Coordinates of C-alpha atoms in Angstrom, one line a residue:
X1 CA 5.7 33.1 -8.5
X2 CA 2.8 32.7 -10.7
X3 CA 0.3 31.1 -7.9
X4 CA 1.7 34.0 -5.6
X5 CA 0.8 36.8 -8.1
X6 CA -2.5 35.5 -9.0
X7 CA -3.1 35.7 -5.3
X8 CA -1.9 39.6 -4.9
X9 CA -1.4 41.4 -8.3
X10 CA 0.0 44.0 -6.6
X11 CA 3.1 42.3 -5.3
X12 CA 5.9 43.9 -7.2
X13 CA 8.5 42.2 -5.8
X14 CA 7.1 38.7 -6.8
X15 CA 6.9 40.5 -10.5
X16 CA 10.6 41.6 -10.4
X17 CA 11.3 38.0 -9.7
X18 CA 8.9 36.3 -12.1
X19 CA 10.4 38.7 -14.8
X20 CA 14.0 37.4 -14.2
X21 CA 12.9 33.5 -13.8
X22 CA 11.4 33.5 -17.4
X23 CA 14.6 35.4 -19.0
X24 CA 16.2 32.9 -17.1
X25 CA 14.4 30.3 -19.0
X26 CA 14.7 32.4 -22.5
X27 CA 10.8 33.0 -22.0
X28 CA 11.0 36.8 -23.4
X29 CA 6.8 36.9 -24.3
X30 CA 5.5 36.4 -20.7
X31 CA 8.6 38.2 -19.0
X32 CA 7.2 41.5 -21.2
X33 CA 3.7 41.0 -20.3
X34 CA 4.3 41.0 -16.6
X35 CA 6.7 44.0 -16.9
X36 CA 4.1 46.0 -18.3
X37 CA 1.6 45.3 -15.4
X38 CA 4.6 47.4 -13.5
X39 CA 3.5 50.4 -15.3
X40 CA 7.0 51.6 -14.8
X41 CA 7.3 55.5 -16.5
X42 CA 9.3 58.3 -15.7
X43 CA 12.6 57.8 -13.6
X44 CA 11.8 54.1 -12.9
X45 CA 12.5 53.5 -16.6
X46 CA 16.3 54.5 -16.1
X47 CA 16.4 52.7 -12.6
X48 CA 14.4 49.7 -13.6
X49 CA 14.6 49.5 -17.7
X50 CA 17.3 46.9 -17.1
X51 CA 15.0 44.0 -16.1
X52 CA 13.4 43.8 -19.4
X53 CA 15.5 46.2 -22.2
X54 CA 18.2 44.4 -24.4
X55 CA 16.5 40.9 -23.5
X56 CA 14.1 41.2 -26.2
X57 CA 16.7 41.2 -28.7
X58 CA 18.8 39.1 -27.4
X59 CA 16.0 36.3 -27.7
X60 CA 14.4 37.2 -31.2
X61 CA 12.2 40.1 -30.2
X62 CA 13.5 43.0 -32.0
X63 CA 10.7 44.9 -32.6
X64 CA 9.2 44.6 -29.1
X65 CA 12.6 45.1 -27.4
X66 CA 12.8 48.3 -29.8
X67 CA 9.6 49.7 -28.6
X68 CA 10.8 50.1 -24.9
X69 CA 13.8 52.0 -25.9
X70 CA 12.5 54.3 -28.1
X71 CA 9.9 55.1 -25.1
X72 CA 12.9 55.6 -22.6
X73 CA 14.7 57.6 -25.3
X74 CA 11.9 59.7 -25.1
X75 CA 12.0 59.8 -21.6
X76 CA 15.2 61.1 -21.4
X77 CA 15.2 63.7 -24.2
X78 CA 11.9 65.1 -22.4
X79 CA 14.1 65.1 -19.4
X80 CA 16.8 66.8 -20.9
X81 CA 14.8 69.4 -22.1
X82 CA 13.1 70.3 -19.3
X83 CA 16.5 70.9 -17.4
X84 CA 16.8 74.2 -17.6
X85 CA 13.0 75.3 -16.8
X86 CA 13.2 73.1 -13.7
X87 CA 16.0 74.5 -12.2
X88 CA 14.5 77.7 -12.6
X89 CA 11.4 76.7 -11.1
X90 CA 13.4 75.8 -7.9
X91 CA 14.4 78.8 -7.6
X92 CA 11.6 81.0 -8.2
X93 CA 10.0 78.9 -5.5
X94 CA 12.5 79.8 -3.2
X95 CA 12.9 75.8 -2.4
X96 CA 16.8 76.1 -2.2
X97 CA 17.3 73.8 0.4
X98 CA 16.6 71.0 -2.2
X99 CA 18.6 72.5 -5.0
X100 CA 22.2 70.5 -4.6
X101 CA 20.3 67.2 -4.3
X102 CA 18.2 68.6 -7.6
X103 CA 21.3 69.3 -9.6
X104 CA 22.9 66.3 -8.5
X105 CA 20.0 63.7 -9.3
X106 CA 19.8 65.6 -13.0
X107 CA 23.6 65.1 -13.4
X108 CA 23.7 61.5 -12.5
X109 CA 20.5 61.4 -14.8
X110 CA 22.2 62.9 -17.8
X111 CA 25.6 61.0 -17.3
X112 CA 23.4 57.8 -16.5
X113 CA 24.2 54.0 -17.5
X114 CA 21.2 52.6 -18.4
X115 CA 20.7 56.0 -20.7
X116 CA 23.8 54.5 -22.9
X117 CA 23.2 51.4 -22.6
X118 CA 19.5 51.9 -24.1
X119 CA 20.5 54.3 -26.5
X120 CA 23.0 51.3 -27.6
X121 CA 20.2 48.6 -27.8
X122 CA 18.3 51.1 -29.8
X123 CA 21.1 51.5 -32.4
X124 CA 21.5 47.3 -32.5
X125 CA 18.1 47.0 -33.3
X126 CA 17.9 49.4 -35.9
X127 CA 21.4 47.6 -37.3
X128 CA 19.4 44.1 -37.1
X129 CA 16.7 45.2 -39.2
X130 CA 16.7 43.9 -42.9
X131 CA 16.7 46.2 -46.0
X132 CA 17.0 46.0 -49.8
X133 CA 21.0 46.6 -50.6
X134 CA 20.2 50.7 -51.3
X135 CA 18.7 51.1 -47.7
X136 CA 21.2 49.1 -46.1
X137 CA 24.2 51.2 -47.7
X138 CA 22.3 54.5 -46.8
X139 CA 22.1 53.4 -43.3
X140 CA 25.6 52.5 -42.7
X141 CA 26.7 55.5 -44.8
X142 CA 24.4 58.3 -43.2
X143 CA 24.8 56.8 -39.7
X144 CA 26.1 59.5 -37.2
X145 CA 29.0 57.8 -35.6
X146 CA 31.2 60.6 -34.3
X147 CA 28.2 61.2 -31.9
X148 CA 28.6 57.9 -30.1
X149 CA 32.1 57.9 -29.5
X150 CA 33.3 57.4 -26.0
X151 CA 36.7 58.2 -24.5
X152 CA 37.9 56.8 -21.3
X153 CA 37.3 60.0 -19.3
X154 CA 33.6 60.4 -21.1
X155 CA 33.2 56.6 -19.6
X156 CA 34.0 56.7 -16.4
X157 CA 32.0 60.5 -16.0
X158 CA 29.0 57.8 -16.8
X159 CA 26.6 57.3 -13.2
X160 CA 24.9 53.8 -12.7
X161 CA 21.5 54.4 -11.8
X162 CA 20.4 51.0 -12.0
X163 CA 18.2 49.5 -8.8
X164 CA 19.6 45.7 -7.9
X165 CA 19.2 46.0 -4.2
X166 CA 15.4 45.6 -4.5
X167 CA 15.8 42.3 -5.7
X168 CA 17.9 41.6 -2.9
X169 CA 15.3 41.8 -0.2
X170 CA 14.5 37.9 0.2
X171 CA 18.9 37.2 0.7
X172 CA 19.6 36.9 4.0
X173 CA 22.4 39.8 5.1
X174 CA 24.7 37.1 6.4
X175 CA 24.4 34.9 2.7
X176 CA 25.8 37.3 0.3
X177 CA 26.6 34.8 -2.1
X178 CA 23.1 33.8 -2.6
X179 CA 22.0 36.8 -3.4
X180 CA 19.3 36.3 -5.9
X181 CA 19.4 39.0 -7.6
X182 CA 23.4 37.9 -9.0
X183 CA 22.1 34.3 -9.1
X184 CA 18.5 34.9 -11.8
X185 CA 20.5 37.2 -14.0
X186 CA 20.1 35.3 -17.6
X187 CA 22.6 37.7 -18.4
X188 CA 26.2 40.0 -16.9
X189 CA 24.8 43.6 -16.7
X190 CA 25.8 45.5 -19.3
X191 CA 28.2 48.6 -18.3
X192 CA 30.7 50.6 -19.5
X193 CA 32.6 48.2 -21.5
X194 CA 29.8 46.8 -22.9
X195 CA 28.9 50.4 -24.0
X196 CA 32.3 50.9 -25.5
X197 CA 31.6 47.7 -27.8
X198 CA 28.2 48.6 -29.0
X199 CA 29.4 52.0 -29.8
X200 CA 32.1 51.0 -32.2
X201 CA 30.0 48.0 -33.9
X202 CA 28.2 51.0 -35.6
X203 CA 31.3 52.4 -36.4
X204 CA 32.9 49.5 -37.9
X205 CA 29.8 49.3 -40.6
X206 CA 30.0 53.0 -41.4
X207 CA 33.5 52.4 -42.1
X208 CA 33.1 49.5 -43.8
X209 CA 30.3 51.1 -46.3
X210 CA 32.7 53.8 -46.6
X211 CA 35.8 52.2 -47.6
X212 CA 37.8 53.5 -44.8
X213 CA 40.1 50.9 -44.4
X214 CA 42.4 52.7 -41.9
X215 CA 39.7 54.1 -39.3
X216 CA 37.7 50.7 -40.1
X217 CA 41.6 48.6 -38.8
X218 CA 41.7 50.8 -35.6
X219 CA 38.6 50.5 -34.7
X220 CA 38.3 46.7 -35.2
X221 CA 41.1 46.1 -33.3
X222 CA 39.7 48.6 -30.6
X223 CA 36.9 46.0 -30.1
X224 CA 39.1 42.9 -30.2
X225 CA 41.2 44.1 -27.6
X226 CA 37.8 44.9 -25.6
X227 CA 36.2 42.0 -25.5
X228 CA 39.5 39.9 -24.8
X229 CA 39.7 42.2 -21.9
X230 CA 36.5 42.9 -20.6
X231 CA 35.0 39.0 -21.3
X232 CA 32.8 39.3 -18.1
X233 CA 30.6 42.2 -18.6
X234 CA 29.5 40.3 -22.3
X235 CA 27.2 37.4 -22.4
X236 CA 28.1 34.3 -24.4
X237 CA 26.0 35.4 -27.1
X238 CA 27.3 39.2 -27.5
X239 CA 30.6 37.6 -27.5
X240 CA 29.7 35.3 -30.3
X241 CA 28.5 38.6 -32.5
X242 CA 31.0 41.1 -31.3
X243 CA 34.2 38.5 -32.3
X244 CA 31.8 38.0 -35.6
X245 CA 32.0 41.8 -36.3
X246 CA 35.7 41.7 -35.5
X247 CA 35.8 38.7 -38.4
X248 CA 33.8 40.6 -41.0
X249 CA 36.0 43.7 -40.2
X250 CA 39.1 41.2 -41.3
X251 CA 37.2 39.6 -44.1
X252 CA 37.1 43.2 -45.7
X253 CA 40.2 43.9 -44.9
X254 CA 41.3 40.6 -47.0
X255 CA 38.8 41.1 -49.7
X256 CA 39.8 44.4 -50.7
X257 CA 43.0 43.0 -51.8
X258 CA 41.9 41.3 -55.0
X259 CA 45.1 38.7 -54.9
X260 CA 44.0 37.7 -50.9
X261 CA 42.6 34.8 -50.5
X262 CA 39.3 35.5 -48.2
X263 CA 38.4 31.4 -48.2
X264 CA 39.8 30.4 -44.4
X265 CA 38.2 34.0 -43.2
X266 CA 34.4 33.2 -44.9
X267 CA 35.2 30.0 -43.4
X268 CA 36.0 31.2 -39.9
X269 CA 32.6 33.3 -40.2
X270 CA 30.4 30.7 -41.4
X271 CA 31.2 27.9 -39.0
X272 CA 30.7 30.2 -36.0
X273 CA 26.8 30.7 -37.8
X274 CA 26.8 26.8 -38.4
X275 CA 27.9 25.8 -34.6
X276 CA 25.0 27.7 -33.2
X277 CA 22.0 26.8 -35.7
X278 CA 19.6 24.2 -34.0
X279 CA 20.3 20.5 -34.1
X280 CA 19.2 18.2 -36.5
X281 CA 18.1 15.9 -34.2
X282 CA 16.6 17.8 -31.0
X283 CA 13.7 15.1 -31.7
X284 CA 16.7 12.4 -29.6
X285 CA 18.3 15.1 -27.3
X286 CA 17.6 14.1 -23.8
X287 CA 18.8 17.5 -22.5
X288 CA 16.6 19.4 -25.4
X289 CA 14.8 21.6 -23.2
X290 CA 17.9 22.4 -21.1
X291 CA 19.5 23.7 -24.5
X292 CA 16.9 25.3 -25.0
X293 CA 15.8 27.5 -22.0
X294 CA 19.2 28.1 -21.7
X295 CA 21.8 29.7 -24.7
X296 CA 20.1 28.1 -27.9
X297 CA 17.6 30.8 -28.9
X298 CA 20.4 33.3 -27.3
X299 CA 23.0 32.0 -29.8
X300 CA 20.8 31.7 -32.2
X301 CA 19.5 35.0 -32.1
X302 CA 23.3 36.1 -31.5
X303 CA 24.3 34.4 -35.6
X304 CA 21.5 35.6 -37.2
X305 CA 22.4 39.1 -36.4
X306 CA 25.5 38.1 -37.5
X307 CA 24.3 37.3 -40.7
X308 CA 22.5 40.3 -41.0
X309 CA 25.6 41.6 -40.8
X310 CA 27.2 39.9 -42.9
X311 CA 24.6 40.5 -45.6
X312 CA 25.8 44.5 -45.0
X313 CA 29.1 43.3 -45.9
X314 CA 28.2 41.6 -48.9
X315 CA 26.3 44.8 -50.0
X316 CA 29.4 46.7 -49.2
X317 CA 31.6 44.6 -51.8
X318 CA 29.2 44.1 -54.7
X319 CA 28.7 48.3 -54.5
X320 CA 32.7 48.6 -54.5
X321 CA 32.7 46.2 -57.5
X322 CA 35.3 44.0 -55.5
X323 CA 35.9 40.6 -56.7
X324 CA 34.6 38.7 -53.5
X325 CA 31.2 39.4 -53.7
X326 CA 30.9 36.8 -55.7
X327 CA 32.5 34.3 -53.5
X328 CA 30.5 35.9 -50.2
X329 CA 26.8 35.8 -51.7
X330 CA 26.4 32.0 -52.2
X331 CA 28.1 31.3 -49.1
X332 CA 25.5 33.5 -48.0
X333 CA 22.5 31.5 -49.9
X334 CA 23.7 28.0 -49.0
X335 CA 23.9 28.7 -45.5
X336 CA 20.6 30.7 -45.4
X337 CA 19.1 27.6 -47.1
X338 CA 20.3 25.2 -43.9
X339 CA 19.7 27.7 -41.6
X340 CA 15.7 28.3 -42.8
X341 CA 15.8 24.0 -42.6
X342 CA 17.3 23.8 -39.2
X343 CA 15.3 26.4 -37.3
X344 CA 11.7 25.5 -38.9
X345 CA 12.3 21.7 -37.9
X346 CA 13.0 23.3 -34.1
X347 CA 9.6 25.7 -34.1
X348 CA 7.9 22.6 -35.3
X349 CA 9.7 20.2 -32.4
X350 CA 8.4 23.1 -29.8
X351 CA 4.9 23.4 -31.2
X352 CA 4.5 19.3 -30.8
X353 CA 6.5 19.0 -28.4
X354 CA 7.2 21.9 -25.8
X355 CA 4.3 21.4 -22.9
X356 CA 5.0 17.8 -22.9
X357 CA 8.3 17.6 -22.7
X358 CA 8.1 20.5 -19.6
X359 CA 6.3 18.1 -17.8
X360 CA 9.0 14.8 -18.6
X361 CA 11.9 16.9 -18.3
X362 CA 11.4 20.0 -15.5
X363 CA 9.1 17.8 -13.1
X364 CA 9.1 13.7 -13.5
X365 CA 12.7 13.7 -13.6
X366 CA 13.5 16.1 -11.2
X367 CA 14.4 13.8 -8.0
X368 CA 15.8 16.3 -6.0
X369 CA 12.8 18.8 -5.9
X370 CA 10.1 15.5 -6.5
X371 CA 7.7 16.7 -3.6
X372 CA 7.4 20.4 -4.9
X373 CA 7.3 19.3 -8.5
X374 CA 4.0 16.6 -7.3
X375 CA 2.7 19.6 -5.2
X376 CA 2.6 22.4 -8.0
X377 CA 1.0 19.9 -10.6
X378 CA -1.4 18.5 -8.2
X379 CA -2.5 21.7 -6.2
X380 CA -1.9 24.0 -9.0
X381 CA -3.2 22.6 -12.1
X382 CA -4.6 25.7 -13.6
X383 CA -1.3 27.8 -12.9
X384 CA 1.2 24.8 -13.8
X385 CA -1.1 24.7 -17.3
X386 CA -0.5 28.7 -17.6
X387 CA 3.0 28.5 -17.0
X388 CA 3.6 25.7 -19.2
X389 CA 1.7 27.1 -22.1
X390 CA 3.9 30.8 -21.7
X391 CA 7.0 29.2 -21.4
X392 CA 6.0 27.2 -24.8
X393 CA 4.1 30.3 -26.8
X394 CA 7.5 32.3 -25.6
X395 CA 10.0 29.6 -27.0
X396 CA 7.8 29.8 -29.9
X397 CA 7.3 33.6 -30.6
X398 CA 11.6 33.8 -30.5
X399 CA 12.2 30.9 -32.7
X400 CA 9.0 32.0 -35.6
X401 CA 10.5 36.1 -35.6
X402 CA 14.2 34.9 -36.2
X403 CA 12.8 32.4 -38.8
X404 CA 11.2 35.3 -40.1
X405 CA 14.1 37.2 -40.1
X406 CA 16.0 34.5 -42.0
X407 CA 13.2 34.5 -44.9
X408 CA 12.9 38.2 -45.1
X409 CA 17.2 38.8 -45.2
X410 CA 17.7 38.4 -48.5
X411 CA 20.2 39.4 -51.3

């Protein structure tokens, strides 16, 4: 894809699928640089946002990932607000043989998916970002939650915009089940499930601040029963922080009771964080790369968030002068101590280690693709270095902003 684009910059449909083969590969850095060289603005950002929005964050990159949906926000609330002088326009031109299509793209762009879905990844984002314990109260406490609510007939009134079929040029008609543009997604499209989840994840925490233990019971349960039901439309690594949420929803729930015993649920919590920090010994893994291309950073990404989270909680119990705080915070310290440990000894394995092992583990070993793997290294030196050295700078940029993120979340 590389060679091909540095032949014809202008192919966009080599782009589209260069973008998907790095978030494949958990290669956000290089995936964002090639999507900007789409200059995609306007109504493309609602049909084609999806190819890069919600990866970012999903692999480290909050702030980047942030960036693009505050500029399709934008988009949209320009949109909305010119509406009304639009539709005037139409008719003042007298152009009314256009104006049922008009109304009906602007409805399908006001009810649209990908609107939602952005305006969710926007709200995660903001909900990953670290804070002293006064800002992260004031968040949670002042956060608008009655204006994200969704009910099953405001759902299914939602439109899906979203382009796939582009991608779907290069699949034969007769071969639907190779159709590439199912087979490089890194992860399920989000829809309206998925939307349901991320709206009450906000609600949860304002609860939670709030001390509303009833509201904060319904709507936990709410996103229990959604994800148990609706498993396919998450990725493995929403599903690892949305059942977190549910868990820190329960560990409340216990805490507030000052005769409970929270241990098994901090316990529950803490070994979901534990199970996905990087091996101690990725130096011996033979499959390293493999882990790490495919759900490490993801998961990784995934428990820190959850710890972020979790940090909110602890803020929540030391302000209501409940008991547990006490017990929460050093579980908090010693696993933020291992966790700081683990992840610097992976960014230093990938700094040392990352180009080379590319090379051992993608090409020498690779009997089945052996001729292609000799041809790109021998013919294409300069773009086999260049797509070596993004894959590697990628890997690294994920791994040093959630290791940031560790050092910076403190209590």
């Amino acid at each position: 894809m590389e060679a091909g684009i540095r032949l014809n910059e202008g192919n966009f449909l080599l782009k589209l699928y260069a973008i998907r083969i790095y978030l494949y590969l958990s290669c956000y850095e290089r995936a964002r640089a090639i999507y900007e060289t789409l200059n995609i603005k306007n109504i493309q950002l609602d049909t084609l946002g999806h190819l890069i929005i919600g990866h970012g964050m999903s692999l480290g990159c909050l702030t980047a990932d942030l960036d693009l949906c505050y500029k399709s926000i934008s988009f949209y609330d320009m949109f909305r607000s010119r509406m009304l002088n639009d539709i005037q326009s139409v008719y003042q031109e007298e152009t009314y043989s256009n104006i049922q299509d008009f109304i009906e793209f602007q409805s399908n762009l006001v009810r649209s998916v990908q609107h939602d879905c952005t305006h969710r990844y926007a709200l995660r984002g903001e909900g990953f970002e670290f804070g002293n314990s006064k800002e992260t109260l004031a968040k949670w406490k002042e956060a608008d939650v009655s204006s994200i609510e969704h009910t099953d007939e405001s759902l299914s009134a939602l439109h899906d915009n979203r382009d796939t079929l582009v991608m779907g040029l290069l699949t034969p008609h007769e071969m639907k089940q190779w159709n590439l543009e199912l087979l490089t997604r890194s992860m399920p499209m989000p829809g309206r499930g998925w939307i349901q989840a991320f709206s009450l994840i906000p609600q949860i925490m304002h609860h939670l601040v709030c001390a509303d233990t009833d509201a904060l019971q319904a709507k936990a349960a709410k996103l229990a029963a959604l994800i148990n039901a609706d498993s396919l439309e998450f990725s493995e690594a929403d599903l690892l922080f949305a059942r977190g949420i549910v868990d820190v929803a329960a560990l409340y729930i216990k805490a507030i009771d000052k005769n409970s015993n929270i241990a098994d649920q901090l316990d529950k919590l803490l070994d979901s964080i534990r199970a996905n920090l990087p091996s101690d010994d990725v130096d011996s893994q033979p499959n390293a790369l493999f882990l790490l291309s495919s759900n490490a950073i993801r998961n990784l990404s995934a428990v820190t968030e959850l710890f972020t989270y979790m940090v909110s909680l602890r803020h929540a119990l030391a302000a209501q002068r409940l008991p547990a705080a006490n017990i929460v915070g050093p579980a908090l310290s010693e696993i933020r101590k291992r966790a700081l440990k683990l992840i610097n000894h992976l960014r230093s394995w990938i700094d040392k280690n990352g180009r080379l092992t590319i090379e051992e583990q993608w090409l020498k070993n690779d009997d089945v693709c052996a001729g292609i793997s000799q041809f790109i290294v021998e013919s294409q030196k300069d773009t086999f270095a260049m797509v070596s050295k993004a894959c590697t700078t990628s890997w690294l940029r994920s791994v040093r902003n959630i290791l940031m993120h560790w050092e910076q979340c403190t209590f």
